[in-house]
CSV table of C-alpha atoms in Angstrom, one decimal:
chain,number,residue,atom,x,y,z
A,1401,MET,CA,54.7,13.4,-32.1
A,1402,PHE,CA,55.8,17.0,-32.5
A,1403,GLU,CA,58.6,17.9,-30.1
A,1404,GLN,CA,57.8,19.6,-26.9
A,1405,LEU,CA,60.3,21.5,-24.7
A,1406,ASN,CA,59.8,19.2,-21.8
A,1407,PHE,CA,62.1,18.9,-18.8
A,1408,ARG,CA,61.2,15.8,-16.7
A,1409,VAL,CA,64.3,15.8,-14.5
A,1410,ASN,CA,65.2,15.4,-10.9
A,1411,PHE,CA,65.5,19.1,-10.2
A,1412,ASN,CA,66.1,20.4,-6.7
A,1413,ASP,CA,64.3,23.8,-6.6
A,1414,ALA,CA,67.2,25.3,-4.7
A,1415,ASP,CA,69.8,24.0,-7.2
A,1416,TYR,CA,70.1,26.0,-10.4
A,1417,SER,CA,73.5,24.7,-11.4
A,1418,ASP,CA,72.3,23.8,-14.9
A,1419,LEU,CA,69.9,26.7,-15.3
A,1420,SER,CA,72.4,29.5,-15.8
A,1421,PHE,CA,73.2,30.0,-19.4
A,1422,PRO,CA,76.7,31.2,-20.5
A,1423,LYS,CA,76.7,34.6,-22.3
A,1424,ARG,CA,77.6,33.0,-25.6
A,1425,ASP,CA,74.6,30.6,-25.3
A,1426,LYS,CA,72.3,33.6,-24.8
A,1427,GLU,CA,73.7,35.4,-27.8
A,1428,ILE,CA,73.2,32.3,-30.0
A,1429,LEU,CA,69.6,31.9,-28.8
A,1430,ARG,CA,68.8,35.6,-29.1
A,1431,GLU,CA,69.9,35.6,-32.7
A,1432,LEU,CA,67.9,32.5,-33.5
A,1433,GLY,CA,64.9,34.0,-31.8
A,1434,LYS,CA,65.1,37.1,-34.0
A,1435,GLN,CA,65.1,34.8,-37.1
A,1436,VAL,CA,62.0,32.9,-35.8
A,1437,ALA,CA,60.2,36.2,-35.2
A,1438,GLU,CA,61.0,37.4,-38.7
A,1439,ILE,CA,59.6,34.2,-40.2
A,1440,ALA,CA,56.5,34.4,-38.0
A,1441,ALA,CA,55.8,37.9,-39.3
A,1442,ARG,CA,55.6,36.8,-42.9
A,1443,PRO,CA,52.1,37.1,-44.5
A,1444,ILE,CA,52.1,33.4,-45.4
A,1445,MET,CA,52.0,32.5,-41.7
A,1446,ASP,CA,48.8,34.4,-41.3
A,1447,GLU,CA,47.4,32.8,-44.4
A,1448,ASN,CA,48.3,29.3,-43.1
A,1449,ARG,CA,46.7,30.2,-39.7
A,1450,LYS,CA,43.4,31.1,-41.4
A,1451,LEU,CA,43.6,27.9,-43.5
A,1452,TRP,CA,43.9,25.7,-40.4
A,1453,LEU,CA,41.1,27.6,-38.7
A,1454,LYS,CA,38.7,27.0,-41.6
A,1455,HIS,CA,39.9,23.4,-42.0
A,1456,ASN,CA,39.4,22.6,-38.3
A,1457,LYS,CA,35.8,24.0,-38.5
A,1458,LEU,CA,35.1,21.6,-41.4
A,1459,GLU,CA,34.8,24.5,-43.9
A,1460,ARG,CA,35.9,23.6,-47.5
A,1461,THR,CA,39.5,24.3,-48.2
A,1462,ARG,CA,42.2,22.8,-50.3
A,1463,PRO,CA,43.9,19.8,-48.5
A,1464,VAL,CA,46.1,21.0,-45.7
A,1465,LEU,CA,49.7,19.7,-45.6
A,1466,LEU,CA,51.9,19.2,-42.5
A,1467,CYS,CA,55.2,17.4,-42.0
A,1468,ASP,CA,57.0,16.4,-38.8
A,1469,PRO,CA,60.2,14.4,-39.6
A,1470,GLU,CA,60.3,13.2,-36.0
A,1471,ASN,CA,63.5,11.1,-35.8
A,1472,GLY,CA,64.5,12.5,-39.1
A,1473,TRP,CA,65.2,15.8,-37.4
A,1474,ASN,CA,68.4,14.2,-36.2
A,1475,GLU,CA,69.6,14.1,-39.8
A,1476,ILE,CA,68.3,17.6,-40.7
A,1477,ILE,CA,69.8,19.2,-37.6
A,1478,PRO,CA,72.6,16.9,-36.4
A,1479,GLU,CA,74.0,17.3,-32.9
A,1480,SER,CA,77.2,18.7,-34.4
A,1481,GLN,CA,75.2,21.8,-35.6
A,1482,ILE,CA,74.1,22.8,-32.1
A,1483,GLN,CA,76.5,25.4,-30.7
A,1484,CYS,CA,75.2,26.1,-27.2
A,1485,GLU,CA,77.0,24.5,-24.2
A,1486,ASN,CA,74.4,24.4,-21.5
A,1487,SER,CA,72.2,21.2,-21.9
A,1488,ILE,CA,68.9,23.1,-21.7
A,1489,ALA,CA,70.2,25.9,-23.9
A,1490,ARG,CA,71.1,23.2,-26.5
A,1491,HIS,CA,67.5,21.9,-26.4
A,1492,TRP,CA,66.2,25.4,-26.9
A,1493,GLU,CA,68.6,26.0,-29.8
A,1494,ASP,CA,67.5,22.7,-31.4
A,1495,TYR,CA,63.8,23.8,-31.2
A,1496,LEU,CA,64.5,27.2,-32.7
A,1497,ARG,CA,66.5,25.7,-35.6
A,1498,LYS,CA,63.6,23.4,-36.3
A,1499,GLN,CA,61.2,26.4,-36.5
A,1500,ILE,CA,63.6,28.1,-38.9
A,1501,PHE,CA,63.8,25.0,-41.1
A,1502,TRP,CA,60.0,24.8,-41.1
A,1503,GLY,CA,59.7,28.4,-42.1
A,1504,ASN,CA,62.5,28.6,-44.6
A,1505,GLU,CA,62.7,25.2,-46.2
A,1506,MET,CA,59.9,22.7,-45.4
A,1507,ASN,CA,57.2,24.6,-47.4
A,1508,ASP,CA,54.3,22.8,-45.8
A,1509,ASP,CA,51.4,24.6,-44.0
A,1510,TYR,CA,53.0,24.7,-40.6
A,1511,VAL,CA,52.6,28.0,-38.8
A,1512,VAL,CA,55.7,29.5,-37.2
A,1513,GLU,CA,54.7,31.7,-34.3
A,1514,ALA,CA,56.5,34.4,-32.4
A,1515,LEU,CA,56.1,32.4,-29.3
A,1516,PHE,CA,58.5,30.5,-27.0
A,1517,ASN,CA,56.5,27.9,-25.1
A,1518,LEU,CA,58.2,26.8,-22.0
A,1519,PRO,CA,56.8,23.9,-20.0
A,1520,TYR,CA,56.8,23.5,-16.3
A,1521,VAL,CA,59.8,21.7,-14.8
A,1522,TYR,CA,58.3,18.6,-13.4
A,1523,GLU,CA,58.8,14.9,-12.5
A,1524,GLU,CA,56.2,12.2,-13.1
A,1525,LYS,CA,56.2,9.0,-11.3
A,1526,HIS,CA,54.5,6.5,-13.7
A,1527,TRP,CA,52.1,3.6,-13.0
A,1528,GLY,CA,53.7,0.9,-11.0
A,1529,VAL,CA,53.1,-2.1,-8.8
A,1530,ALA,CA,54.1,-1.9,-5.1
A,1531,GLY,CA,56.4,-4.7,-4.1
A,1532,SER,CA,57.3,-5.7,-7.6
A,1533,THR,CA,61.0,-6.7,-8.0
A,1534,LYS,CA,60.9,-5.7,-11.7
A,1535,GLN,CA,61.5,-2.2,-12.9
A,1536,ALA,CA,58.9,-0.8,-15.3
A,1537,SER,CA,60.0,-0.2,-18.9
A,1538,GLN,CA,60.5,3.4,-20.0
A,1539,LYS,CA,58.8,4.7,-23.1
A,1540,LYS,CA,61.1,6.1,-25.8
A,1541,THR,CA,60.2,9.0,-28.0
A,1542,ALA,CA,60.4,8.9,-31.8
A,1543,GLU,CA,63.6,11.0,-31.7
A,1544,GLN,CA,65.3,8.6,-29.3
A,1545,GLY,CA,64.6,5.9,-31.8
A,1546,LYS,CA,65.3,2.2,-31.5
A,1547,ALA,CA,63.1,-0.7,-30.3
A,1548,TYR,CA,62.7,-1.7,-26.7
A,1549,HIS,CA,61.3,-4.6,-24.7
A,1550,ILE,CA,58.5,-4.1,-22.3
A,1551,GLU,CA,59.1,-5.8,-18.9
A,1552,THR,CA,55.9,-7.1,-17.3
A,1553,ILE,CA,55.5,-5.7,-13.8
A,1554,LEU,CA,51.8,-6.7,-13.2
A,1555,GLU,CA,52.8,-10.4,-13.3
A,1556,ASP,CA,49.7,-11.7,-11.7
A,1557,PHE,CA,46.2,-10.2,-11.2
A,1558,SER,CA,46.5,-10.9,-7.4
A,1559,GLN,CA,48.7,-7.7,-7.6
A,1560,ILE,CA,45.8,-5.5,-8.8
A,1561,LYS,CA,45.4,-4.1,-5.2
A,1562,ASP,CA,49.1,-3.1,-5.4
A,1563,ILE,CA,48.9,-1.0,-8.5
A,1564,THR,CA,50.3,2.5,-7.7
A,1565,LYS,CA,49.0,5.6,-9.5
A,1566,PRO,CA,51.1,8.3,-11.2
A,1567,GLN,CA,52.2,11.3,-9.3
A,1568,LEU,CA,53.2,14.7,-10.6
A,1569,THR,CA,55.7,16.9,-8.8
A,1570,ILE,CA,55.9,20.5,-10.2
A,1571,HIS,CA,59.1,22.5,-9.6
A,1572,TYR,CA,57.7,26.0,-9.6
A,1573,GLN,CA,60.8,27.8,-8.6
A,1574,ALA,CA,63.0,26.2,-11.3
A,1575,THR,CA,60.2,26.9,-13.8
A,1576,GLU,CA,60.1,30.6,-13.0
A,1577,SER,CA,63.9,30.8,-13.2
A,1578,LEU,CA,63.9,29.3,-16.7
A,1579,LEU,CA,61.0,31.5,-17.7
A,1580,ALA,CA,62.9,34.6,-16.6
A,1581,THR,CA,65.9,33.5,-18.6
A,1582,ALA,CA,63.7,33.0,-21.7
A,1583,GLN,CA,62.1,36.4,-21.3
A,1584,GLU,CA,65.5,38.0,-21.0
A,1585,ILE,CA,66.9,36.3,-24.0
A,1586,PHE,CA,63.9,36.7,-26.3
A,1587,ASP,CA,62.8,40.1,-25.2
A,1588,GLY,CA,61.7,42.1,-28.3
A,1589,SER,CA,61.4,39.0,-30.5
A,1590,LEU,CA,59.5,36.1,-29.1
A,1591,SER,CA,56.8,36.1,-26.4
A,1592,SER,CA,57.9,33.6,-23.7
A,1593,ARG,CA,55.1,31.8,-21.8
A,1594,ILE,CA,54.5,28.8,-19.7
A,1595,ASN,CA,52.7,26.3,-21.8
A,1596,THR,CA,52.8,22.6,-21.0
A,1597,VAL,CA,51.4,19.7,-22.9
A,1598,TRP,CA,50.9,17.2,-20.1
A,1599,PHE,CA,50.1,14.1,-22.1
A,1600,TRP,CA,49.7,13.2,-25.7
A,1601,SER,CA,46.9,10.6,-25.5
A,1602,PHE,CA,44.5,9.5,-22.8
A,1603,GLY,CA,43.9,6.2,-24.6
A,1604,LEU,CA,45.0,4.2,-21.5
A,1605,THR,CA,46.1,1.1,-23.4
A,1606,ASP,CA,49.8,2.1,-23.6
A,1607,GLU,CA,49.7,2.3,-19.8
A,1608,LEU,CA,48.0,-1.1,-19.7
A,1609,VAL,CA,50.7,-2.7,-21.9
A,1610,PHE,CA,53.5,-1.2,-19.8
A,1611,LEU,CA,51.9,-2.9,-16.8
A,1612,ARG,CA,50.9,-6.2,-18.2
A,1613,GLY,CA,53.0,-6.8,-21.3
A,1614,LEU,CA,51.5,-7.2,-24.8
A,1615,GLU,CA,51.7,-11.0,-25.0
A,1616,LYS,CA,50.0,-11.5,-21.6
A,1617,LEU,CA,47.4,-8.9,-22.5
A,1618,MET,CA,46.4,-10.7,-25.7
A,1619,TYR,CA,45.5,-13.8,-23.6
A,1620,ASP,CA,43.8,-11.6,-20.9
A,1621,PHE,CA,41.0,-10.6,-23.3
A,1622,CYS,CA,39.9,-14.2,-23.4
A,1623,ASP,CA,41.2,-15.7,-20.1
A,1624,GLU,CA,40.8,-12.9,-17.6
A,1625,PRO,CA,38.0,-10.6,-18.7
A,1626,GLU,CA,36.9,-9.5,-15.2
A,1627,HIS,CA,40.5,-8.7,-14.2
A,1628,LEU,CA,41.1,-6.8,-17.4
A,1629,HIS,CA,38.1,-4.6,-16.7
A,1630,ALA,CA,39.3,-4.1,-13.2
A,1631,VAL,CA,42.7,-2.9,-14.4
A,1632,MET,CA,41.2,-0.7,-17.1
A,1633,ASP,CA,38.9,0.9,-14.5
A,1634,ILE,CA,42.0,1.7,-12.3
A,1635,LEU,CA,43.7,3.3,-15.2
A,1636,PHE,CA,40.6,5.2,-16.1
A,1637,GLN,CA,40.2,6.5,-12.5
A,1638,GLY,CA,43.9,7.5,-12.5
A,1639,MET,CA,43.5,9.5,-15.7
A,1640,GLN,CA,40.4,11.2,-14.3
A,1641,GLU,CA,42.3,12.1,-11.2
A,1642,LYS,CA,45.2,13.5,-13.3
A,1643,LEU,CA,42.9,15.6,-15.4
A,1644,ASP,CA,41.2,16.9,-12.3
A,1645,PHE,CA,44.5,17.7,-10.7
A,1646,LEU,CA,45.8,19.7,-13.7
A,1647,GLU,CA,42.4,21.5,-14.0
A,1648,THR,CA,42.1,22.3,-10.3
A,1649,ASN,CA,45.7,23.6,-10.1
A,1650,HIS,CA,45.3,25.8,-13.2
A,1651,LEU,CA,48.1,23.9,-15.0
A,1652,PHE,CA,46.3,23.4,-18.4
A,1653,CYS,CA,46.9,25.7,-21.3
A,1654,LEU,CA,44.7,26.3,-24.3
A,1655,ASN,CA,45.6,24.3,-27.4
A,1656,ASN,CA,43.3,26.2,-29.9
A,1657,ASP,CA,46.4,27.8,-31.5
A,1658,GLY,CA,49.5,26.4,-33.2
A,1659,THR,CA,49.7,23.5,-30.7
A,1660,TYR,CA,50.0,20.1,-32.3
A,1661,VAL,CA,46.8,18.2,-31.6
A,1662,GLY,CA,45.8,14.6,-32.1
A,1663,SER,CA,48.2,12.5,-34.0
A,1664,GLY,CA,48.4,15.1,-36.7
A,1665,GLY,CA,47.2,18.6,-37.1
A,1666,MET,CA,47.5,22.1,-35.7
A,1667,GLY,CA,44.9,23.3,-33.2
A,1668,PHE,CA,43.7,26.6,-34.6
A,1669,ILE,CA,40.0,27.0,-34.0
A,1670,ASP,CA,37.7,29.7,-32.7
A,1671,THR,CA,35.0,27.5,-31.2
A,1672,LEU,CA,37.3,26.8,-28.2
A,1673,PRO,CA,37.5,27.7,-25.4
A,1674,ALA,CA,34.0,26.7,-24.4
A,1675,GLU,CA,31.3,28.9,-23.1
A,1676,GLY,CA,31.9,30.3,-19.6
A,1677,PHE,CA,35.7,30.4,-20.0
A,1678,ALA,CA,37.1,33.0,-17.6
A,1679,GLY,CA,40.8,32.4,-17.9
A,1680,THR,CA,41.2,29.1,-16.1
A,1681,VAL,CA,41.6,26.3,-18.8
A,1682,ARG,CA,39.3,23.3,-18.4
A,1683,THR,CA,39.4,20.1,-20.3
A,1684,LYS,CA,36.2,21.2,-22.2
A,1685,ASP,CA,38.2,24.2,-23.5
A,1686,MET,CA,40.7,21.9,-25.2
A,1687,TRP,CA,41.3,19.4,-28.0
A,1688,GLY,CA,42.0,15.9,-26.7
A,1689,LEU,CA,43.2,12.6,-28.2
A,1690,ALA,CA,42.5,8.9,-27.6
A,1691,GLU,CA,43.9,6.0,-29.5
A,1692,SER,CA,44.6,2.3,-29.0
A,1693,GLN,CA,47.4,1.3,-31.4
A,1694,VAL,CA,48.6,-1.5,-29.1
A,1695,THR,CA,45.3,-3.4,-29.3
A,1696,VAL,CA,45.3,-3.5,-33.1
A,1697,GLY,CA,45.3,-7.3,-32.8
A,1698,VAL,CA,41.9,-7.6,-31.1
A,1699,SER,CA,38.5,-7.7,-32.6
A,1700,PRO,CA,36.2,-4.7,-32.9
A,1701,GLY,CA,33.9,-6.5,-30.4
A,1702,MET,CA,36.7,-6.8,-27.8
A,1703,PHE,CA,37.7,-3.2,-28.4
A,1704,LYS,CA,34.1,-2.1,-27.9
A,1705,GLU,CA,33.8,-4.1,-24.7
A,1706,PHE,CA,37.1,-3.7,-22.9
A,1707,ILE,CA,38.7,-0.5,-24.2
A,1708,PHE,CA,36.3,2.1,-25.7
A,1709,PRO,CA,33.9,2.6,-22.8
A,1710,TYR,CA,36.7,4.0,-20.6
A,1711,GLN,CA,38.1,6.1,-23.5
A,1712,LYS,CA,34.6,7.5,-24.4
A,1713,THR,CA,34.1,9.1,-21.0
A,1714,LEU,CA,37.5,10.7,-21.1
A,1715,MET,CA,36.9,12.0,-24.7
A,1716,GLU,CA,33.6,13.5,-23.7
A,1717,ARG,CA,35.4,15.7,-21.1
A,1718,PHE,CA,37.1,17.6,-23.9
A,1719,GLY,CA,35.8,20.3,-26.2
A,1720,LEU,CA,36.8,18.5,-29.4
A,1721,THR,CA,38.5,15.2,-29.7
A,1722,CYS,CA,40.7,13.3,-32.1
A,1723,TYR,CA,41.0,9.5,-32.4
A,1724,GLY,CA,43.6,7.1,-33.7
A,1725,CYS,CA,47.2,7.1,-34.7
A,1726,CYS,CA,48.8,4.1,-36.5
A,1727,GLU,CA,46.0,1.6,-36.0
A,1728,PRO,CA,43.6,1.2,-39.0
A,1729,MET,CA,40.3,2.6,-38.0
A,1730,ASP,CA,38.2,0.8,-40.7
A,1731,ALA,CA,36.5,-1.6,-38.3
A,1732,ARG,CA,36.5,0.7,-35.3
A,1733,PHE,CA,35.2,4.0,-36.6
A,1734,ASP,CA,31.5,3.1,-36.2
A,1735,ILE,CA,32.2,2.5,-32.5
A,1736,VAL,CA,34.2,5.6,-32.0
A,1737,LYS,CA,31.9,7.9,-33.9
A,1738,THR,CA,29.3,7.6,-31.0
A,1739,VAL,CA,31.3,10.4,-29.3
A,1740,ALA,CA,29.6,13.6,-30.2
A,1741,ASN,CA,32.6,15.8,-30.1
A,1742,LEU,CA,34.8,13.7,-32.4
A,1743,ARG,CA,36.4,15.9,-35.0
A,1744,ARG,CA,39.7,14.5,-36.3
A,1745,VAL,CA,40.2,10.8,-37.3
A,1746,SER,CA,43.6,9.2,-38.2
A,1747,VAL,CA,43.8,7.3,-41.5
A,1748,SER,CA,47.0,5.4,-41.2
A,1749,PRO,CA,49.1,3.7,-43.9
A,1750,TRP,CA,47.4,0.4,-42.8
A,1751,ALA,CA,43.8,1.7,-43.2
A,1752,ASN,CA,41.6,1.1,-46.2
A,1753,LYS,CA,41.4,4.6,-47.6
A,1754,GLU,CA,38.3,4.0,-49.7
A,1755,ILE,CA,36.4,2.7,-46.7
A,1756,MET,CA,37.6,5.5,-44.4
A,1757,ALA,CA,36.8,8.1,-47.0
A,1758,ALA,CA,33.3,6.8,-47.4
A,1759,LYS,CA,32.7,6.7,-43.6
A,1760,LEU,CA,34.2,10.1,-42.8
A,1761,LYS,CA,32.7,12.1,-45.7
A,1762,HIS,CA,33.0,15.8,-44.9
A,1763,ASP,CA,31.7,15.2,-41.3
A,1764,TYR,CA,35.1,14.7,-39.8
A,1765,ILE,CA,38.7,15.7,-40.6
A,1766,TYR,CA,40.3,12.9,-42.7
A,1767,SER,CA,43.8,12.9,-41.2
A,1768,LEU,CA,45.7,11.0,-43.9
A,1769,LYS,CA,49.1,9.5,-42.9
A,1770,PRO,CA,51.1,8.5,-46.0
A,1771,SER,CA,53.7,5.8,-45.6
A,1772,PRO,CA,57.0,7.3,-44.4
A,1773,SER,CA,59.0,4.3,-45.6
A,1774,ASN,CA,59.8,5.7,-49.1
A,1775,LEU,CA,61.5,8.7,-47.4
A,1776,ALA,CA,63.8,6.3,-45.4
A,1777,LEU,CA,65.8,5.5,-48.6
A,1778,PRO,CA,69.0,7.4,-49.4
A,1779,GLU,CA,67.2,8.6,-52.5
A,1780,MET,CA,63.4,8.7,-52.4
A,1781,ASP,CA,61.5,7.1,-55.3
A,1782,GLU,CA,59.5,10.1,-56.4
A,1783,GLY,CA,57.3,8.0,-58.7
A,1784,ILE,CA,56.1,5.9,-55.8
A,1785,ALA,CA,55.5,9.0,-53.6
A,1786,ARG,CA,53.5,10.7,-56.4
A,1787,LYS,CA,51.4,7.6,-57.1
A,1788,GLU,CA,50.5,7.2,-53.4
A,1789,LEU,CA,49.5,10.8,-53.1
A,1790,LYS,CA,47.6,10.9,-56.4
A,1791,GLU,CA,45.5,7.9,-55.4
A,1792,ALA,CA,44.7,9.2,-51.9
A,1793,LEU,CA,43.7,12.6,-53.3
A,1794,LYS,CA,41.5,11.0,-55.9
A,1795,ILE,CA,39.6,9.0,-53.2
A,1796,ALA,CA,39.3,12.0,-50.9
A,1797,ARG,CA,37.9,14.1,-53.7
A,1798,LYS,CA,35.4,11.4,-54.6
A,1799,TYR,CA,33.9,11.5,-51.1
A,1800,ASP,CA,34.3,15.3,-50.5
A,1801,ASN,CA,36.6,14.7,-47.5
A,1802,CYS,CA,37.9,17.4,-45.2
A,1803,LEU,CA,41.5,16.3,-45.9
A,1804,GLU,CA,44.8,16.9,-44.2
A,1805,ILE,CA,48.0,15.1,-45.3
A,1806,ILE,CA,50.3,14.5,-42.4
A,1807,MET,CA,53.8,13.1,-43.0
A,1808,LYS,CA,55.1,11.7,-39.7
A,1809,ASP,CA,56.6,8.6,-38.1
A,1810,ASN,CA,59.9,9.0,-39.9
A,1811,HIS,CA,62.6,7.1,-38.1
A,1812,THR,CA,65.2,8.1,-40.7
A,1813,LEU,CA,65.3,10.2,-43.9
A,1814,GLY,CA,67.9,7.9,-45.3
A,1815,ASN,CA,70.5,10.5,-44.2
A,1816,ASN,CA,69.2,12.7,-46.9
A,1817,PRO,CA,67.2,15.7,-45.6
A,1818,ALA,CA,66.3,16.6,-49.1
A,1819,ASN,CA,63.8,13.7,-49.1
A,1820,ILE,CA,61.4,15.6,-46.9
A,1821,LYS,CA,61.5,18.8,-48.9
A,1822,ASN,CA,61.1,16.8,-52.2
A,1823,TRP,CA,58.1,15.0,-50.7
A,1824,VAL,CA,56.4,18.3,-49.8
A,1825,LYS,CA,57.1,19.6,-53.3
A,1826,ILE,CA,55.5,16.5,-54.8
A,1827,ALA,CA,52.5,16.8,-52.4
A,1828,ARG,CA,51.9,20.4,-53.3
A,1829,GLU,CA,52.0,19.6,-57.0
A,1830,GLU,CA,49.5,16.8,-56.6
A,1831,ILE,CA,47.2,19.0,-54.5
A,1832,GLU,CA,47.3,21.7,-57.1
A,1833,SER,CA,46.6,19.2,-59.9
A,1834,ILE,CA,43.2,18.4,-58.4
């Protein structure tokens, strides 16, 4: 996923010990902000914005190209390059340097904007089981890297009654303090605003696995169907309550702009927000995403029975939805397409591109995810990269697909940041060749 400036920490609203930036940190950030603003003002950014707008409306354009190196950012902008001292300032600096790299070196269709999106400072207590002696596993982001083991905390279905729902605690005073700091630093260059992405996916199955564990879950589909439905319903109700809470408390922000939506793509579109919008963002004013990568090992029938009914209701709350990430959608698309507001569908490296192209036609956005493995080598094999892109483009052209090419899920660039730039260069050449 694209990086968000998220601070999920145990802040005491009266304690701003880490919220005061040294003078030098402010100077570093101010200069970087000016560079971002200069990039954002380039005509190419407006051209890219219009390209995404047409693309997201299913108008015919050339294939759109977007790269997020994810964990590879650690090799493009190593920790040693960050100059600020304050921990939050270092995070801001890292974000700004990435915008500068995107604008000056990546050469994809990313849109650098003269905005500094600052999320609310908040804590989130995740799903749990009251009375459990086990501590729930913590998800790790792509940039944290490394594998991790999921500890089962819902050990027995007799504990269903003890499942505890997530809780959000918003630290408004700390948020306003940081916003004031950002406005002071970026005054005259970037527009600072509160803009929080509260979740990536509302697919529910990640939460299911973090409660039950993947191995136990695989047996549950056959051995405990009623209990599995009961847990899915609890997760569904919890997500509904979370969405209601965010909507009622005016905490949502529009994502019809340069916000990353789905598992690949920028959100620019003028059909959102929905009719009747009066300033308070509702789920129907936004893009949403559902996926179920963790259930890739179950049959389409089991997916249709146990997973999708809960996802479908959540998807229908949103103005437009995206579906899928790394799971191949070949056998599931006919189930998922029953959602009327579906717009963007992921076509992962494990999908059959010909089948997906034939199913998606030009009725949906064909969100192609080329394999990132070639970029993990110290020296990328350009011939392999070119061949993969050429074949994918040929198929997409055959079926008149609304194609976007999203390079993501990079856990390393082989310690060679030039790989990502070379891949973009090859992708552009192959796009132009068709």
